[in-house]
Coordinates of C-alpha atoms in Angstrom, one line a residue:
Chain A
E1 CA -16.9 71.1 72.1
D2 CA -19.8 70.7 69.9
Q3 CA -22.9 69.8 71.7
V4 CA -26.9 69.5 71.0
T5 CA -29.5 70.0 73.7
Q6 CA -33.0 69.3 72.8
S7 CA -36.2 70.3 74.8
P8 CA -38.6 69.1 75.9
E9 CA -37.4 65.9 76.9
A10 CA -41.0 64.5 76.5
L11 CA -44.0 66.0 75.3
R12 CA -47.9 64.8 75.2
L13 CA -50.0 66.1 72.4
Q14 CA -53.7 65.7 71.6
E15 CA -54.2 64.7 68.1
G16 CA -54.5 68.1 66.1
E17 CA -53.0 70.1 68.4
S18 CA -49.9 71.8 67.1
S19 CA -46.6 72.1 68.9
S20 CA -42.9 72.7 68.5
L21 CA -40.0 70.8 69.2
N22 CA -36.4 72.5 70.0
C23 CA -32.9 72.0 69.2
S24 CA -30.3 74.1 70.3
Y25 CA -26.7 73.8 69.4
T26 CA -23.1 75.0 69.8
V27 CA -20.8 73.9 67.0
S28 CA -17.6 75.4 65.4
G29 CA -18.9 76.0 62.2
L30 CA -22.1 74.1 61.1
R31 CA -22.0 72.2 57.7
G32 CA -25.4 70.8 58.4
L33 CA -28.1 70.3 61.1
F34 CA -30.2 67.2 60.8
W35 CA -33.5 65.6 62.0
Y36 CA -34.6 62.2 62.6
R37 CA -37.3 60.2 63.7
Q38 CA -36.8 57.2 65.8
D39 CA -39.6 54.5 66.7
P40 CA -39.0 51.9 69.4
G41 CA -37.1 49.0 68.5
K42 CA -35.7 50.8 65.2
G43 CA -32.7 52.8 63.8
P44 CA -33.2 56.7 63.3
E45 CA -35.3 57.4 60.2
F46 CA -33.9 60.6 58.4
L47 CA -36.1 63.6 58.1
F48 CA -34.4 66.5 57.1
T49 CA -30.8 68.4 56.8
L50 CA -30.8 72.5 57.0
Y51 CA -27.7 73.9 56.1
S52 CA -28.0 77.6 56.9
A53 CA -30.0 80.1 58.8
G54 CA -33.3 81.0 57.4
E55 CA -33.6 77.9 55.6
E56 CA -37.0 75.7 56.4
K57 CA -37.7 72.2 55.1
E58 CA -41.4 70.3 55.0
K59 CA -42.7 67.0 54.9
E60 CA -45.9 66.3 55.4
R61 CA -47.2 67.6 58.9
L62 CA -43.6 68.3 59.9
K63 CA -41.6 71.8 59.1
A64 CA -38.1 72.3 60.2
T65 CA -36.4 75.7 60.8
L66 CA -33.0 76.6 61.2
T67 CA -31.6 79.8 63.0
K68 CA -27.8 80.5 64.0
K69 CA -28.4 78.7 67.6
E70 CA -31.3 76.6 67.0
S71 CA -33.7 74.5 65.0
F72 CA -37.3 73.8 65.4
L73 CA -39.5 70.9 64.5
H74 CA -42.8 72.1 63.9
I75 CA -45.7 69.7 64.3
T76 CA -49.2 70.6 62.6
A77 CA -52.1 68.7 63.7
P78 CA -50.4 65.7 64.6
K79 CA -51.8 62.3 64.2
P80 CA -51.2 59.3 66.7
E81 CA -48.9 57.7 64.1
D82 CA -46.6 60.6 64.7
S83 CA -45.6 59.3 68.0
A84 CA -42.2 58.7 68.3
T85 CA -38.8 60.1 69.3
Y86 CA -37.1 62.7 67.2
L87 CA -33.5 63.4 67.2
C88 CA -31.7 66.3 65.8
A89 CA -27.6 66.2 65.3
V90 CA -25.2 68.4 64.3
Q91 CA -22.2 68.4 61.9
A92 CA -19.2 70.5 62.2
L93 CA -17.4 72.2 59.0
G94 CA -14.2 70.5 58.2
T95 CA -12.3 68.7 56.1
G96 CA -13.1 65.2 55.1
F97 CA -15.7 63.2 57.2
Q98 CA -17.1 65.0 60.4
K99 CA -19.3 63.2 62.8
L100 CA -22.6 63.6 63.9
V101 CA -23.4 64.9 67.4
F102 CA -26.6 64.2 68.7
G103 CA -29.1 65.4 71.3
T104 CA -31.0 62.9 73.2
G105 CA -34.1 63.1 71.6
T106 CA -37.7 64.7 72.4
R107 CA -40.3 61.5 73.0
L108 CA -43.8 62.8 71.3
L109 CA -47.0 60.8 72.1
V110 CA -50.0 62.1 70.3
S111 CA -53.0 60.8 71.7
P112 CA -56.2 60.3 69.7
Chain B
S1 CA -31.5 56.2 50.7
A2 CA -29.7 52.8 51.4
V3 CA -30.9 49.7 52.8
I4 CA -29.2 48.5 55.8
S5 CA -29.5 45.3 57.4
Q6 CA -28.1 44.6 60.7
K7 CA -27.9 41.0 62.5
P8 CA -28.6 40.2 65.1
S9 CA -31.7 42.5 66.3
R10 CA -31.1 41.5 69.4
D11 CA -29.7 39.2 72.0
I12 CA -29.1 38.4 75.7
C13 CA -25.3 37.7 76.6
Q14 CA -23.2 36.3 79.5
R15 CA -20.5 38.5 80.9
G16 CA -17.3 38.0 80.2
T17 CA -18.4 36.9 76.5
S18 CA -18.2 38.3 73.0
L19 CA -20.7 39.3 70.3
T20 CA -20.3 40.1 66.6
I21 CA -22.7 42.4 65.0
Q22 CA -23.1 42.1 61.3
C23 CA -23.9 45.1 59.0
Q24 CA -25.0 44.9 55.3
V25 CA -25.5 47.6 53.1
D26 CA -27.4 47.4 49.4
S27 CA -24.8 49.6 47.9
Q28 CA -21.1 50.4 47.8
V29 CA -20.4 52.9 50.3
T30 CA -17.3 54.2 51.4
M31 CA -17.6 55.0 55.1
M32 CA -19.6 53.1 57.5
F33 CA -20.1 53.6 61.4
W34 CA -21.1 52.5 64.3
Y35 CA -23.1 54.0 66.8
R36 CA -24.0 53.3 70.4
Q37 CA -27.4 54.3 72.0
Q38 CA -27.8 54.0 75.9
P39 CA -30.7 54.1 77.9
G40 CA -31.7 57.6 78.0
Q41 CA -28.4 59.1 76.2
S42 CA -27.7 60.1 72.8
L43 CA -26.2 58.2 70.1
T44 CA -22.5 58.0 70.1
L45 CA -20.0 57.5 67.3
I46 CA -17.7 54.6 68.5
A47 CA -15.8 54.2 65.1
T48 CA -15.8 55.2 61.4
A49 CA -14.9 51.9 59.3
N50 CA -13.2 52.8 55.7
Q51 CA -12.7 49.3 53.5
G52 CA -9.1 48.6 53.1
S53 CA -7.8 50.4 56.2
E54 CA -8.1 50.3 60.2
A55 CA -11.1 51.7 61.6
T56 CA -10.7 55.1 63.4
Y57 CA -12.1 55.1 67.2
E58 CA -13.6 58.2 69.0
S59 CA -12.4 59.0 72.4
G60 CA -13.3 56.4 75.0
F61 CA -13.5 53.7 72.5
V62 CA -10.7 51.3 72.1
I63 CA -10.1 48.5 69.2
D64 CA -9.4 45.9 71.7
K65 CA -12.9 46.4 73.0
F66 CA -14.8 47.2 70.0
P67 CA -12.7 45.4 66.9
I68 CA -14.2 46.0 63.9
S69 CA -13.9 44.6 60.3
R70 CA -14.6 46.1 56.6
P71 CA -13.8 43.4 54.5
N72 CA -15.7 45.3 51.4
L73 CA -17.5 48.1 50.4
T74 CA -20.9 46.6 51.9
F75 CA -20.0 44.8 54.5
S76 CA -19.0 45.2 58.3
T77 CA -18.6 44.0 61.8
L78 CA -18.7 45.4 65.0
T79 CA -17.6 43.0 67.9
V80 CA -18.5 43.9 71.6
S81 CA -15.6 41.7 73.7
N82 CA -15.5 40.8 77.2
M83 CA -18.9 42.1 77.6
S84 CA -20.1 43.6 81.0
P85 CA -23.7 44.8 82.2
E86 CA -22.3 48.2 81.2
D87 CA -22.1 47.6 77.4
S88 CA -25.8 46.8 77.5
S89 CA -27.2 49.4 74.8
I90 CA -28.3 49.3 71.2
Y91 CA -25.4 49.4 68.6
L92 CA -26.3 50.7 65.4
C93 CA -24.6 50.9 62.3
S94 CA -24.8 53.7 59.6
V95 CA -23.6 55.0 56.2
A96 CA -23.5 58.5 54.9
S97 CA -25.7 59.0 51.6
P98 CA -23.8 57.7 48.5
G99 CA -23.0 60.8 46.4
R100 CA -24.0 63.5 48.9
G101 CA -21.7 62.4 52.0
T102 CA -23.7 64.5 54.6
E103 CA -27.1 62.8 55.7
A104 CA -26.3 59.5 57.7
F105 CA -28.9 56.4 57.4
F106 CA -29.2 53.7 59.8
G107 CA -30.1 50.2 60.5
Q108 CA -32.6 49.0 62.4
G109 CA -30.1 48.5 65.5
T110 CA -28.8 45.6 67.6
R111 CA -30.2 45.7 71.1
L112 CA -27.7 44.0 73.4
T113 CA -28.2 42.9 77.0
V114 CA -25.5 41.6 79.2
V115 CA -26.4 39.9 82.3

């Protein structure tokens, strides 16, 4: 069964204090790994898709990396507006549509 | 990315009643998805809705409890039937990125409280 585990559950940072969020996964052949940001009262907002080990993607202060067993979301010099829940999801290989399997997320709070 | 609008954004309902949630997309999409996000838990896929065919339900979800309509390529509804407090959750509509079929995009969700 495909599984996603995110750690830590919650993370509090000072503004400018860089850190990383972890997403460990088990999947029967990875089609893609996805990172989303979710603000309170809103739906998840798509950030990145990673397809193969060694791949990296960046967007502003965020950088996502992928290995065969886990992904990291690195946050460099975060700002208070980066406070949100960050969700990781995997999609398995297969014919036709393969559903996304989500982790429970990491709640990030960045204090000024 | 597609723009997805959900109605209502939140509701408080009496147990035993039903609520229909609407999802409107600003472009034609083949597949639409309905997720549930219970407090402190991950998003869980309820069903996949294709236009012109019956929805496909995930394990643990049944059509009698969560009937879905998909009358055209831009619209879908999810009904939560005979509600109980355990149905209190956020319900999210999602579509796959047009032309790419991998990334999923989400509406803002419907926060349902059953009392």
